[in-house]
Amino acid sequence: MTAEQPQDGWTARLREKLLGPAAAKGGVAFLAIGLIDAIGTGMYLAGSALFFTTVVGLSVSQVGIGLSVAGVLGLAAQPVIGWLADRWTPRKLLVILNLYRAVGFTAYVFADDFLSFLLIAAFLGVGEQAVFPIYQALAEQLAGADGRVAMMARMRVVFNVGFTLGGLLASVAIAVGTRAAFSVIVLGNAASFVAAALLLSRLRLNNPAAPAEQKAKKPPLRLVALRDLRYVAVAGVNGVLVLHMALLGIGVPLWVSEHTSAPKALVGLLLVVNTVLAVVGQVRASAGTENVAGGVRAMHKAAVALVGACALFALAGSDLPVAAVVGVLVLGLVLLTAGELYQSAGGWGLSYALAPDRSRAEYLATFNLGTSAQFVLGPTIVTVGVIGSGTAGWVVLGAVFLLAGALVGPLARAAEKRPAMHTDPQPDQIAANAG
């Protein structure tokens, strides 16, 4: 035995402890792809609003219209793109989608009016939202049934780190403030997708399907997942709990700055707390969520945490001393983050466990419709329905979260018992099980 061997074994054990199935089954490359994607996306998210308004010359309302159109098209396209992933394999389709995104974001640099922006946004919208569930399907192929949720948890951690790094890089370009600097942000995002596509093309799967199995896994375009109403119902409840995303990005900043006595600078601190807790806690929150029962437990925890967060945010708007308001807001943010972590874990667990094997990617893409709907409807619900209604808005939202938590168990158990769980569902079978 050489001197290097014990060290190599220790290093391997350390990687296994830190990365779990990622280290054991070749997922390090998968996480690296996620990091590259997230850095580019983080750059774009941090600088896109200024790019469109300052460089392209659009109004805020025009930007909103374009992104809304993109969101609606993304909703409509997701099940079809999931079906394509079942036919072509998730890895192959992700290569195509990343190159597709690279073309779209490169085109943004040449946009010079509202029409060109709208066309590019619509082009990107078709494929942008479907990327995450296809990554989810690929994670299962890499880590297997026992490690797929843990792999997704680690991917979420990587995304959070990447978004932060991308935001820091974008801040440099924003400080420069020239057209060229803003173009670098957008082109940097496009370049990250090219790099991701190149790495994906070389990614080696541990258990690739046999040729006969691959051929058998190519169902005709029937969009059976959309007609599997029990599965869609679980996806809908998940979509309600996903409103925590709009709360974090829009609701909390507006509420803190306009409806509480806390200093406005607290908003940045709260977002930092969220990022740190998400990085530290996502993997732990995902433990035990690989099956339906575990996914339901996580969803119950998410609902309870989100109800508590709503109560605390409502309390922060009352006549309390500033120090007390700050403490209540921080605690509310901790609960909001807990809701985020448990909802993510529960959503992954249920979306996997309730999806038939043969149409896996199509079902995962359909489950993601709830999350995508939040991007379209969430900002309006939070700004008009919650923040615009004050304390009453938080109370109503808390009641909605509570109801979603109560419904997820019965709906998931009903979906688990349907025959479609054990065979590839056919249209007549879906119709029979829709009730």
XYZ file of C-alpha atoms in Angstrom:
435
model
C 0.000 0.000 0.000
C 1.405 3.372 -0.978
C 1.291 6.488 1.146
C -1.256 8.020 -1.218
C -3.825 5.290 -0.839
C -4.995 6.094 2.711
C -5.226 9.758 1.765
C -7.226 8.895 -1.355
C -9.579 6.776 0.726
C -10.001 9.573 3.280
C -10.669 12.070 0.489
C -13.253 9.786 -1.062
C -14.994 9.321 2.288
C -15.026 13.090 2.857
C -16.518 13.707 -0.566
C -19.096 11.001 0.109
C -20.066 12.659 3.405
C -20.327 16.143 1.913
C -21.885 15.266 -1.422
C -23.720 11.990 -0.706
C -24.971 10.378 -3.945
C -23.277 13.090 -5.969
C -19.841 11.832 -4.968
C -20.731 8.151 -5.004
C -22.402 8.078 -8.408
C -20.683 10.653 -10.557
C -22.980 13.554 -9.718
C -20.116 15.988 -9.107
C -20.185 16.863 -12.814
C -23.961 17.264 -12.585
C -23.592 19.733 -9.714
C -20.860 21.581 -11.595
C -23.254 22.006 -14.509
C -25.843 23.404 -12.103
C -23.305 25.838 -10.649
C -22.352 27.169 -14.086
C -26.012 27.541 -15.041
C -26.807 29.322 -11.759
C -23.896 31.774 -11.997
C -25.046 32.867 -15.438
C -28.660 33.109 -14.325
C -27.668 35.033 -11.193
C -25.806 37.563 -13.310
C -28.807 38.000 -15.570
C -31.381 38.294 -12.783
C -29.330 40.944 -11.010
C -28.843 43.103 -14.084
C -31.732 42.325 -16.438
C -34.146 45.007 -15.228
C -31.567 47.747 -15.737
C -30.474 46.252 -19.049
C -33.991 46.331 -20.466
C -34.870 49.790 -19.175
C -31.488 51.540 -19.545
C -29.955 49.841 -22.596
C -32.948 48.654 -24.636
C -35.032 51.647 -23.539
C -38.179 49.818 -22.472
C -40.640 50.969 -19.843
C -41.237 48.912 -16.717
C -44.708 47.954 -17.961
C -43.305 46.785 -21.308
C -40.782 44.579 -19.524
C -43.582 43.164 -17.384
C -45.753 42.404 -20.419
C -42.925 40.638 -22.223
C -41.982 38.494 -19.254
C -45.638 37.637 -18.627
C -45.998 36.458 -22.229
C -42.868 34.360 -21.766
C -44.304 32.880 -18.581
C -47.587 31.887 -20.223
C -45.800 30.261 -23.171
C -43.537 28.419 -20.756
C -46.574 27.054 -18.942
C -48.111 25.797 -22.172
C -44.917 24.194 -23.461
C -43.755 22.318 -20.366
C -45.734 19.056 -20.727
C -44.722 18.765 -24.398
C -41.054 19.350 -23.545
C -41.313 16.735 -20.802
C -42.738 14.310 -23.345
C -39.786 15.055 -25.637
C -37.394 14.270 -22.787
C -39.016 10.845 -22.419
C -38.448 10.233 -26.134
C -34.949 11.681 -26.515
C -33.612 11.196 -22.940
C -33.288 14.062 -20.443
C -29.563 14.536 -21.062
C -29.939 14.971 -24.802
C -32.864 17.373 -24.437
C -31.003 19.444 -21.832
C -28.141 19.911 -24.277
C -30.660 21.212 -26.829
C -32.458 23.429 -24.311
C -29.243 25.021 -23.075
C -28.116 25.832 -26.611
C -31.621 27.143 -27.297
C -31.352 29.439 -24.286
C -27.889 30.577 -25.357
C -29.275 31.678 -28.740
C -32.168 33.532 -27.101
C -30.094 35.445 -24.577
C -27.503 36.360 -27.210
C -30.340 37.825 -29.282
C -31.274 40.132 -26.386
C -28.087 42.120 -27.035
C -29.480 43.090 -30.444
C -32.955 44.045 -29.198
C -33.668 47.744 -29.766
C -37.429 48.114 -29.314
C -40.442 46.548 -27.619
C -41.359 44.267 -30.543
C -37.921 42.670 -30.784
C -37.823 42.247 -26.998
C -41.289 40.654 -27.032
C -40.357 38.177 -29.768
C -37.144 37.154 -28.008
C -38.892 36.837 -24.647
C -41.569 34.642 -26.255
C -38.881 32.499 -27.908
C -37.087 31.997 -24.596
C -40.298 31.451 -22.669
C -41.077 28.289 -24.622
C -38.052 26.443 -23.254
C -36.894 28.339 -20.188
C -39.261 27.017 -17.509
C -39.031 23.375 -18.570
C -35.309 23.132 -17.857
C -35.612 22.468 -14.120
C -37.925 19.410 -14.276
C -35.717 17.906 -16.998
C -32.720 18.371 -14.696
C -34.848 16.623 -12.087
C -35.384 13.654 -14.413
C -31.644 13.508 -15.094
C -30.887 13.595 -11.350
C -32.898 10.409 -10.908
C -30.949 8.686 -13.677
C -27.713 9.624 -11.931
C -28.611 8.908 -8.302
C -31.383 6.312 -8.536
C -34.598 6.178 -6.550
C -32.866 6.268 -3.175
C -30.635 9.249 -3.909
C -32.688 11.397 -6.294
C -34.172 13.764 -3.684
C -30.795 14.181 -1.983
C -29.270 14.971 -5.368
C -31.908 17.624 -6.014
C -31.306 19.089 -2.554
C -27.619 19.443 -3.324
C -28.466 20.932 -6.699
C -30.649 23.524 -4.929
C -27.716 24.382 -2.641
C -25.474 24.763 -5.682
C -28.068 27.000 -7.331
C -28.205 29.274 -4.291
C -24.422 29.595 -4.232
C -24.329 30.204 -7.981
C -27.051 32.864 -7.873
C -25.084 34.698 -5.185
C -21.828 34.544 -7.136
C -23.591 35.658 -10.310
C -25.180 38.579 -8.494
C -21.776 39.690 -7.226
C -20.324 39.542 -10.735
C -23.265 41.515 -12.093
C -22.765 44.212 -9.476
C -19.399 45.028 -11.044
C -20.985 45.532 -14.465
C -23.842 47.530 -12.955
C -21.315 49.810 -11.259
C -19.639 50.452 -14.621
C -23.049 51.218 -16.089
C -22.204 51.253 -19.810
C -24.053 49.446 -22.595
C -21.045 47.183 -23.081
C -21.013 46.280 -19.390
C -24.694 45.372 -19.383
C -24.203 43.371 -22.592
C -21.490 41.378 -20.830
C -24.069 40.351 -18.209
C -26.454 39.013 -20.841
C -23.737 37.390 -22.953
C -22.191 35.887 -19.834
C -25.514 34.191 -19.157
C -25.590 32.869 -22.735
C -22.017 31.603 -22.391
C -22.923 29.730 -19.205
C -25.574 27.793 -21.134
C -23.075 26.862 -23.853
C -20.668 25.605 -21.192
C -23.468 23.648 -19.510
C -24.447 22.069 -22.833
C -20.847 20.996 -23.509
C -20.533 19.388 -20.071
C -23.922 17.702 -20.413
C -22.894 16.193 -23.755
C -20.021 14.467 -21.945
C -21.917 13.476 -18.829
C -21.778 9.724 -18.275
C -24.835 8.056 -16.788
C -24.295 5.183 -14.391
C -27.271 3.093 -15.473
C -28.220 4.110 -19.008
C -31.275 2.350 -20.341
C -30.735 -0.565 -22.681
C -31.528 0.129 -26.355
C -34.721 -1.963 -26.230
C -35.827 -0.150 -23.063
C -35.082 3.229 -24.601
C -37.177 2.346 -27.616
C -40.040 1.199 -25.406
C -39.944 4.469 -23.456
C -41.052 6.571 -26.432
C -44.795 7.103 -25.945
C -46.929 8.936 -28.519
C -47.851 12.548 -27.837
C -50.947 12.110 -25.644
C -49.999 14.381 -22.718
C -51.381 11.782 -20.325
C -49.983 13.583 -17.286
C -52.266 16.566 -17.821
C -55.258 14.238 -17.829
C -54.138 12.456 -14.667
C -56.191 14.759 -12.485
C -55.136 13.215 -9.171
C -51.508 13.932 -9.988
C -52.378 17.417 -11.252
C -54.262 18.088 -7.990
C -51.126 17.335 -5.945
C -49.149 19.600 -8.273
C -51.729 22.337 -7.681
C -51.405 22.120 -3.895
C -47.637 22.237 -4.285
C -48.071 25.354 -6.436
C -49.960 27.061 -3.600
C -47.148 26.398 -1.140
C -44.596 27.620 -3.708
C -45.983 31.125 -3.146
C -43.170 31.458 -0.612
C -40.999 32.424 -3.597
C -43.041 35.516 -4.412
C -43.235 36.335 -0.714
C -39.470 36.303 -0.382
C -38.667 38.181 -3.564
C -41.507 40.722 -3.546
C -43.736 40.526 -0.478
C -41.176 40.728 2.317
C -39.176 43.647 0.808
C -42.360 45.657 0.204
C -43.847 44.843 3.616
C -40.657 45.652 5.533
C -39.980 48.911 3.718
C -43.533 50.279 3.472
C -45.585 48.748 6.275
C -43.262 48.318 9.260
C -41.074 50.575 11.360
C -37.967 48.467 10.636
C -35.072 50.143 8.792
C -35.144 49.532 5.035
C -31.609 48.145 5.189
C -33.047 45.127 7.015
C -34.359 43.813 3.681
C -30.849 42.985 2.475
C -29.987 41.283 5.758
C -33.122 39.153 5.612
C -32.248 37.971 2.105
C -28.755 37.055 3.257
C -30.214 35.079 6.174
C -32.471 33.234 3.753
C -29.562 32.337 1.466
C -27.374 31.085 4.320
C -30.154 29.000 5.861
C -31.065 27.547 2.471
C -27.482 26.501 1.798
C -27.037 24.994 5.260
C -30.445 23.389 5.701
C -31.719 22.125 2.337
C -30.067 18.703 2.425
C -31.148 18.055 6.005
C -34.741 19.122 5.255
C -34.825 16.648 2.369
C -33.948 13.589 4.453
C -36.674 10.955 4.433
C -38.736 12.480 1.613
C -38.028 9.830 -1.026
C -41.516 8.298 -0.815
C -45.101 9.546 -0.648
C -45.364 9.417 3.142
C -42.124 11.347 3.578
C -43.126 13.899 0.956
C -46.447 14.501 2.691
C -44.722 14.965 6.073
C -42.414 17.557 4.541
C -45.365 19.378 3.002
C -47.134 19.445 6.381
C -44.023 20.982 7.960
C -43.840 23.507 5.124
C -47.465 24.547 5.608
C -47.054 24.967 9.369
C -43.889 27.033 8.904
C -45.513 29.255 6.263
C -48.587 29.841 8.439
C -46.282 30.882 11.286
C -44.355 33.193 8.961
C -47.580 34.889 7.840
C -48.595 35.434 11.470
C -45.246 36.988 12.352
C -45.149 39.253 9.306
C -48.640 40.471 10.144
C -47.516 41.126 13.722
C -44.521 43.118 12.459
C -46.932 45.608 10.916
C -48.441 46.468 14.289
C -47.399 49.194 16.708
C -44.362 47.532 18.304
C -40.979 48.981 19.280
C -38.490 48.951 16.413
C -36.262 46.359 18.099
C -39.235 44.050 18.565
C -40.291 44.521 14.939
C -36.804 43.584 13.747
C -36.805 40.458 15.909
C -40.260 39.422 14.703
C -39.257 39.933 11.067
C -36.086 37.872 11.445
C -38.027 35.034 13.078
C -40.673 35.289 10.353
C -37.960 35.048 7.723
C -36.538 31.936 9.409
C -39.966 30.297 9.280
C -40.451 31.385 5.667
C -37.120 29.764 4.796
C -38.116 26.580 6.647
C -41.300 26.522 4.584
C -39.219 26.916 1.434
C -36.877 24.048 2.351
C -39.599 21.592 3.357
C -41.827 22.493 0.392
C -38.962 21.928 -2.033
C -38.101 18.571 -0.486
C -41.725 17.452 -0.284
C -42.397 18.571 -3.846
C -39.449 16.600 -5.199
C -40.421 13.517 -3.221
C -44.070 13.558 -4.305
C -43.372 14.440 -7.934
C -41.002 11.466 -8.220
C -42.971 8.972 -6.150
C -46.306 9.620 -7.863
C -45.006 9.627 -11.453
C -45.140 6.440 -13.565
C -41.733 5.267 -14.799
C -42.418 5.268 -18.515
C -43.531 8.916 -18.744
C -41.334 10.213 -15.951
C -40.103 13.459 -17.508
C -43.551 14.385 -18.819
C -45.018 13.912 -15.343
C -42.223 15.895 -13.673
C -42.710 18.731 -16.160
C -46.450 18.673 -15.496
C -45.864 18.769 -11.744
C -43.697 21.840 -12.273
C -46.678 23.697 -13.746
C -47.670 24.672 -10.206
C -44.296 26.309 -9.677
C -44.406 28.021 -13.061
C -47.895 29.357 -12.387
C -46.481 31.030 -9.296
C -44.092 33.021 -11.493
C -47.052 34.268 -13.557
C -49.624 34.798 -10.800
C -47.506 35.086 -7.655
C -46.428 38.735 -8.005
C -50.043 39.894 -8.417
C -51.326 37.712 -5.588
C -48.651 38.972 -3.215
C -48.704 42.659 -4.135
C -52.460 43.120 -4.557
C -53.899 40.341 -2.421
C -51.485 40.317 0.513
C -49.482 43.539 0.773
C -52.339 45.650 -0.560
C -54.721 44.237 2.053
C -52.411 44.699 5.036
C -52.853 42.457 8.060
C -56.001 40.885 6.626
C -54.017 39.787 3.571
C -51.520 37.903 5.728
C -54.362 36.232 7.635
C -56.037 35.054 4.425
C -52.766 33.818 2.984
C -52.020 31.918 6.177
C -55.447 30.255 5.945
C -54.719 29.277 2.332
C -51.402 27.706 3.356
C -53.154 25.858 6.183
C -55.779 24.490 3.780
C -53.107 23.397 1.304
C -51.277 21.547 4.061
C -54.490 19.781 5.088
C -55.300 18.717 1.514
C -51.915 17.431 0.422
C -52.129 14.156 2.380
C -55.536 12.977 1.102
C -54.719 14.070 -2.453
C -51.328 12.349 -2.464
C -52.763 9.117 -1.060
C -55.516 9.148 -3.677
C -52.922 9.646 -6.414
C -50.772 6.859 -4.971
C -53.640 4.356 -5.209
C -54.557 5.044 -8.830
C -53.658 2.286 -11.352
C -51.588 4.795 -13.330
C -48.950 4.536 -10.594
C -48.000 1.038 -11.672
C -48.423 1.125 -15.446
C -47.954 3.706 -18.122
C -51.353 5.423 -18.122
C -53.415 5.256 -21.270
C -55.993 7.938 -22.198
C -58.990 5.743 -21.371
C -57.421 4.762 -18.068
C -56.775 8.420 -17.209
C -60.408 9.276 -17.920
C -61.574 6.452 -15.688
C -59.334 7.577 -12.831
C -59.986 11.311 -13.111
C -62.730 11.277 -10.502
